[in-house]
Amino acid sequence: LHRARAERPRRVVLLVDVSGSMAPYADALLRFAHAAARAGRTEVFTVGTRLTRVTRAMAHRDPDAAMAAVADAVPDWRGGTRLGELLKEFLDRWGRRGTARGAIVVVLSDGWERGDPEPLAEGMRRLHRLAHRVIWANPLKARPGYAPLAAGMAAALPSVDAFVEGHSLAALERLAEVVRGGRPPEGTPREGADGA
């Protein structure tokens, strides 16, 4: 008898930036995270000045109830951003547990970093070694003339497999396609580095 090997979908981990600079996009990104969490095997964290796991809050069927639960759970809405420090905390606490190991990790952030960008660069290198794929969705990428010059974004990009937009419903649909294994858009860091 031949048995077909059952394919298990990879875990998806979403790190959603809820800092002040992301305020215009945070609600839409969290609703995207809610839809992803409802689909299964998805962990959701918010990042700002703290790292908060909001996967349980996302379990509500009703999106508005889920958003209310997230609002109650997240203490640092519209604050600053400490991406490097929080990525290290995520890897130290959740990476060891296997949450990120072999997963598709999606960072939804504009890449603004309050502190030294080197810890973010180191954390991204570590995350890239641990995860199956690292995707970064930046709402600012859609702006005409945008270049990833912010220190945090520039530090993170060498360890990103796909760098996509995250400013609209169409961009989030494209992000979902990339997470499912679709081809990254032209000009992503890996394509540029590998010439693929």
CSV table of C-alpha atoms in Angstrom, one decimal:
chain,number,residue,atom,x,y,z
A,1,LEU,CA,0.0,0.0,0.0
A,2,HIS,CA,1.2,3.4,-0.9
A,3,ARG,CA,0.5,6.2,1.6
A,4,ALA,CA,0.5,9.8,0.6
A,5,ARG,CA,2.5,11.9,2.9
A,6,ALA,CA,0.1,14.3,4.7
A,7,GLU,CA,1.3,17.9,4.2
A,8,ARG,CA,0.9,20.0,7.3
A,9,PRO,CA,0.7,23.7,6.7
A,10,ARG,CA,3.5,25.8,8.3
A,11,ARG,CA,2.8,27.9,11.3
A,12,VAL,CA,2.5,31.6,10.5
A,13,VAL,CA,3.8,34.1,13.1
A,14,LEU,CA,2.7,37.8,12.7
A,15,LEU,CA,4.5,40.6,14.5
A,16,VAL,CA,2.3,43.6,14.2
A,17,ASP,CA,3.7,47.1,15.0
A,18,VAL,CA,1.2,49.2,17.0
A,19,SER,CA,3.5,52.2,17.6
A,20,GLY,CA,2.4,55.8,16.9
A,21,SER,CA,3.9,55.9,13.4
A,22,MET,CA,1.8,52.8,12.5
A,23,ALA,CA,-1.5,54.3,13.9
A,24,PRO,CA,-3.1,54.9,10.4
A,25,TYR,CA,-2.6,51.2,9.5
A,26,ALA,CA,-2.8,49.3,12.8
A,27,ASP,CA,-6.5,48.5,12.7
A,28,ALA,CA,-6.4,47.1,9.2
A,29,LEU,CA,-3.3,45.1,10.0
A,30,LEU,CA,-4.8,43.6,13.1
A,31,ARG,CA,-8.0,42.7,11.2
A,32,PHE,CA,-5.7,41.0,8.6
A,33,ALA,CA,-4.1,39.2,11.6
A,34,HIS,CA,-7.5,38.2,12.9
A,35,ALA,CA,-8.5,36.7,9.5
A,36,ALA,CA,-5.2,34.8,9.4
A,37,ALA,CA,-5.6,33.5,13.0
A,38,ARG,CA,-9.1,32.3,12.2
A,39,ALA,CA,-7.6,30.2,9.3
A,40,GLY,CA,-5.5,28.3,11.8
A,41,ARG,CA,-1.9,27.7,12.9
A,42,THR,CA,-1.2,31.4,13.3
A,43,GLU,CA,0.4,33.2,16.3
A,44,VAL,CA,-0.1,36.9,16.6
A,45,PHE,CA,2.1,39.4,18.6
A,46,THR,CA,2.0,43.1,18.9
A,47,VAL,CA,5.2,45.2,19.1
A,48,GLY,CA,5.7,48.8,20.1
A,49,THR,CA,7.4,49.4,23.4
A,50,ARG,CA,6.4,45.9,24.6
A,51,LEU,CA,5.9,42.5,23.1
A,52,THR,CA,2.3,41.2,23.7
A,53,ARG,CA,1.0,37.8,22.5
A,54,VAL,CA,-2.6,38.4,21.3
A,55,THR,CA,-3.3,35.0,19.8
A,56,ARG,CA,-6.1,34.3,22.3
A,57,ALA,CA,-7.7,37.6,21.8
A,58,MET,CA,-7.8,36.8,18.1
A,59,ALA,CA,-9.9,33.7,18.8
A,60,HIS,CA,-13.2,35.6,18.8
A,61,ARG,CA,-15.2,34.9,15.7
A,62,ASP,CA,-16.5,38.5,15.5
A,63,PRO,CA,-13.7,40.8,14.3
A,64,ASP,CA,-15.0,43.7,16.4
A,65,ALA,CA,-15.0,41.5,19.6
A,66,ALA,CA,-11.4,40.4,18.7
A,67,MET,CA,-10.3,44.0,18.2
A,68,ALA,CA,-11.8,45.0,21.6
A,69,ALA,CA,-10.0,42.1,23.2
A,70,VAL,CA,-6.7,43.1,21.6
A,71,ALA,CA,-7.2,46.7,22.7
A,72,ASP,CA,-7.7,45.5,26.3
A,73,ALA,CA,-4.6,43.2,26.1
A,74,VAL,CA,-2.1,45.7,24.5
A,75,PRO,CA,-0.7,48.3,26.9
A,76,ASP,CA,1.4,50.3,24.5
A,77,TRP,CA,-0.9,51.5,21.7
A,78,ARG,CA,0.6,54.4,19.7
A,79,GLY,CA,3.8,54.6,21.8
A,80,GLY,CA,7.3,54.3,20.6
A,81,THR,CA,9.1,51.5,18.8
A,82,ARG,CA,11.8,49.2,20.1
A,83,LEU,CA,11.9,46.6,17.3
A,84,GLY,CA,15.4,45.3,18.0
A,85,GLU,CA,14.8,44.8,21.7
A,86,LEU,CA,11.4,43.2,21.2
A,87,LEU,CA,12.6,40.9,18.4
A,88,LYS,CA,15.3,39.7,20.8
A,89,GLU,CA,12.6,39.1,23.5
A,90,PHE,CA,10.4,37.3,21.0
A,91,LEU,CA,13.3,35.0,20.0
A,92,ASP,CA,14.5,34.4,23.5
A,93,ARG,CA,11.1,33.6,24.9
A,94,TRP,CA,9.1,32.1,21.9
A,95,GLY,CA,11.9,31.1,19.5
A,96,ARG,CA,13.2,28.5,22.0
A,97,ARG,CA,9.7,27.1,22.3
A,98,GLY,CA,9.7,26.5,18.6
A,99,THR,CA,7.1,29.1,17.7
A,100,ALA,CA,9.3,30.6,15.0
A,101,ARG,CA,11.3,27.5,14.1
A,102,GLY,CA,10.3,26.5,10.6
A,103,ALA,CA,7.5,29.1,10.5
A,104,ILE,CA,6.7,31.8,8.1
A,105,VAL,CA,7.3,35.0,10.1
A,106,VAL,CA,5.7,38.2,8.9
A,107,VAL,CA,6.7,41.6,10.3
A,108,LEU,CA,4.1,44.3,9.7
A,109,SER,CA,5.9,47.5,10.4
A,110,ASP,CA,7.3,50.7,8.9
A,111,GLY,CA,10.7,49.9,10.3
A,112,TRP,CA,11.1,52.9,12.5
A,113,GLU,CA,13.5,52.0,15.3
A,114,ARG,CA,14.0,54.3,18.3
A,115,GLY,CA,17.3,52.8,19.3
A,116,ASP,CA,20.5,51.5,17.8
A,117,PRO,CA,19.6,49.5,14.6
A,118,GLU,CA,22.4,46.9,15.2
A,119,PRO,CA,20.3,44.8,17.7
A,120,LEU,CA,17.5,44.7,15.1
A,121,ALA,CA,20.0,43.6,12.4
A,122,GLU,CA,21.3,40.8,14.7
A,123,GLY,CA,17.8,39.7,15.7
A,124,MET,CA,16.7,39.6,12.0
A,125,ARG,CA,19.8,37.4,11.2
A,126,ARG,CA,18.9,35.1,14.0
A,127,LEU,CA,15.2,35.0,13.0
A,128,HIS,CA,16.2,34.3,9.4
A,129,ARG,CA,18.2,31.3,10.5
A,130,LEU,CA,15.3,30.0,12.6
A,131,ALA,CA,12.3,30.6,10.4
A,132,HIS,CA,11.4,29.0,7.1
A,133,ARG,CA,10.8,32.4,5.5
A,134,VAL,CA,10.8,36.0,6.8
A,135,ILE,CA,8.4,38.5,5.1
A,136,TRP,CA,8.2,42.2,5.9
A,137,ALA,CA,5.1,44.2,5.0
A,138,ASN,CA,5.7,48.0,5.2
A,139,PRO,CA,2.8,50.4,4.5
A,140,LEU,CA,5.2,53.1,3.5
A,141,LYS,CA,6.7,51.0,0.6
A,142,ALA,CA,3.7,52.1,-1.6
A,143,ARG,CA,4.6,55.8,-1.5
A,144,PRO,CA,6.2,57.2,-4.6
A,145,GLY,CA,9.9,57.5,-4.2
A,146,TYR,CA,10.0,55.4,-1.1
A,147,ALA,CA,13.4,54.0,-0.2
A,148,PRO,CA,14.1,51.9,2.9
A,149,LEU,CA,16.4,54.5,4.4
A,150,ALA,CA,15.1,54.4,8.0
A,151,ALA,CA,17.9,52.9,10.1
A,152,GLY,CA,15.7,50.0,11.3
A,153,MET,CA,14.4,49.1,7.9
A,154,ALA,CA,17.8,49.3,6.3
A,155,ALA,CA,19.2,47.0,9.1
A,156,ALA,CA,16.4,44.5,8.7
A,157,LEU,CA,16.3,44.1,4.9
A,158,PRO,CA,19.3,41.8,4.4
A,159,SER,CA,17.5,39.1,6.4
A,160,VAL,CA,14.1,39.5,4.7
A,161,ASP,CA,13.0,37.0,2.0
A,162,ALA,CA,10.1,39.2,0.7
A,163,PHE,CA,9.6,42.9,1.2
A,164,VAL,CA,6.0,43.8,0.3
A,165,GLU,CA,3.6,46.7,0.7
A,166,GLY,CA,1.0,46.8,3.5
A,167,HIS,CA,-1.0,49.9,3.0
A,168,SER,CA,-4.3,48.7,1.4
A,169,LEU,CA,-6.7,45.8,1.1
A,170,ALA,CA,-5.1,44.8,-2.2
A,171,ALA,CA,-1.7,44.9,-0.7
A,172,LEU,CA,-2.8,42.7,2.2
A,173,GLU,CA,-4.4,40.2,-0.3
A,174,ARG,CA,-1.0,40.1,-2.1
A,175,LEU,CA,0.7,39.6,1.3
A,176,ALA,CA,-1.6,36.6,1.9
A,177,GLU,CA,-0.6,35.2,-1.4
A,178,VAL,CA,3.1,35.6,-0.6
A,179,VAL,CA,2.6,33.9,2.8
A,180,ARG,CA,0.9,31.0,1.0
A,181,GLY,CA,4.0,30.6,-1.1
A,182,GLY,CA,3.4,32.9,-4.1
A,183,ARG,CA,6.3,34.5,-5.8
A,184,PRO,CA,7.6,37.6,-4.0
A,185,PRO,CA,7.2,40.9,-5.9
A,186,GLU,CA,10.0,42.1,-8.1
A,187,GLY,CA,12.8,43.9,-6.3
A,188,THR,CA,12.6,42.0,-3.0
A,189,PRO,CA,16.0,41.8,-1.2
A,190,ARG,CA,16.6,38.1,-1.9
A,191,GLU,CA,15.8,38.6,-5.6
A,192,GLY,CA,18.2,41.5,-5.8
A,193,ALA,CA,20.9,39.6,-3.9
A,194,ASP,CA,20.5,36.3,-5.7
A,195,GLY,CA,19.7,37.7,-9.1
A,196,ALA,CA,16.7,35.3,-9.3
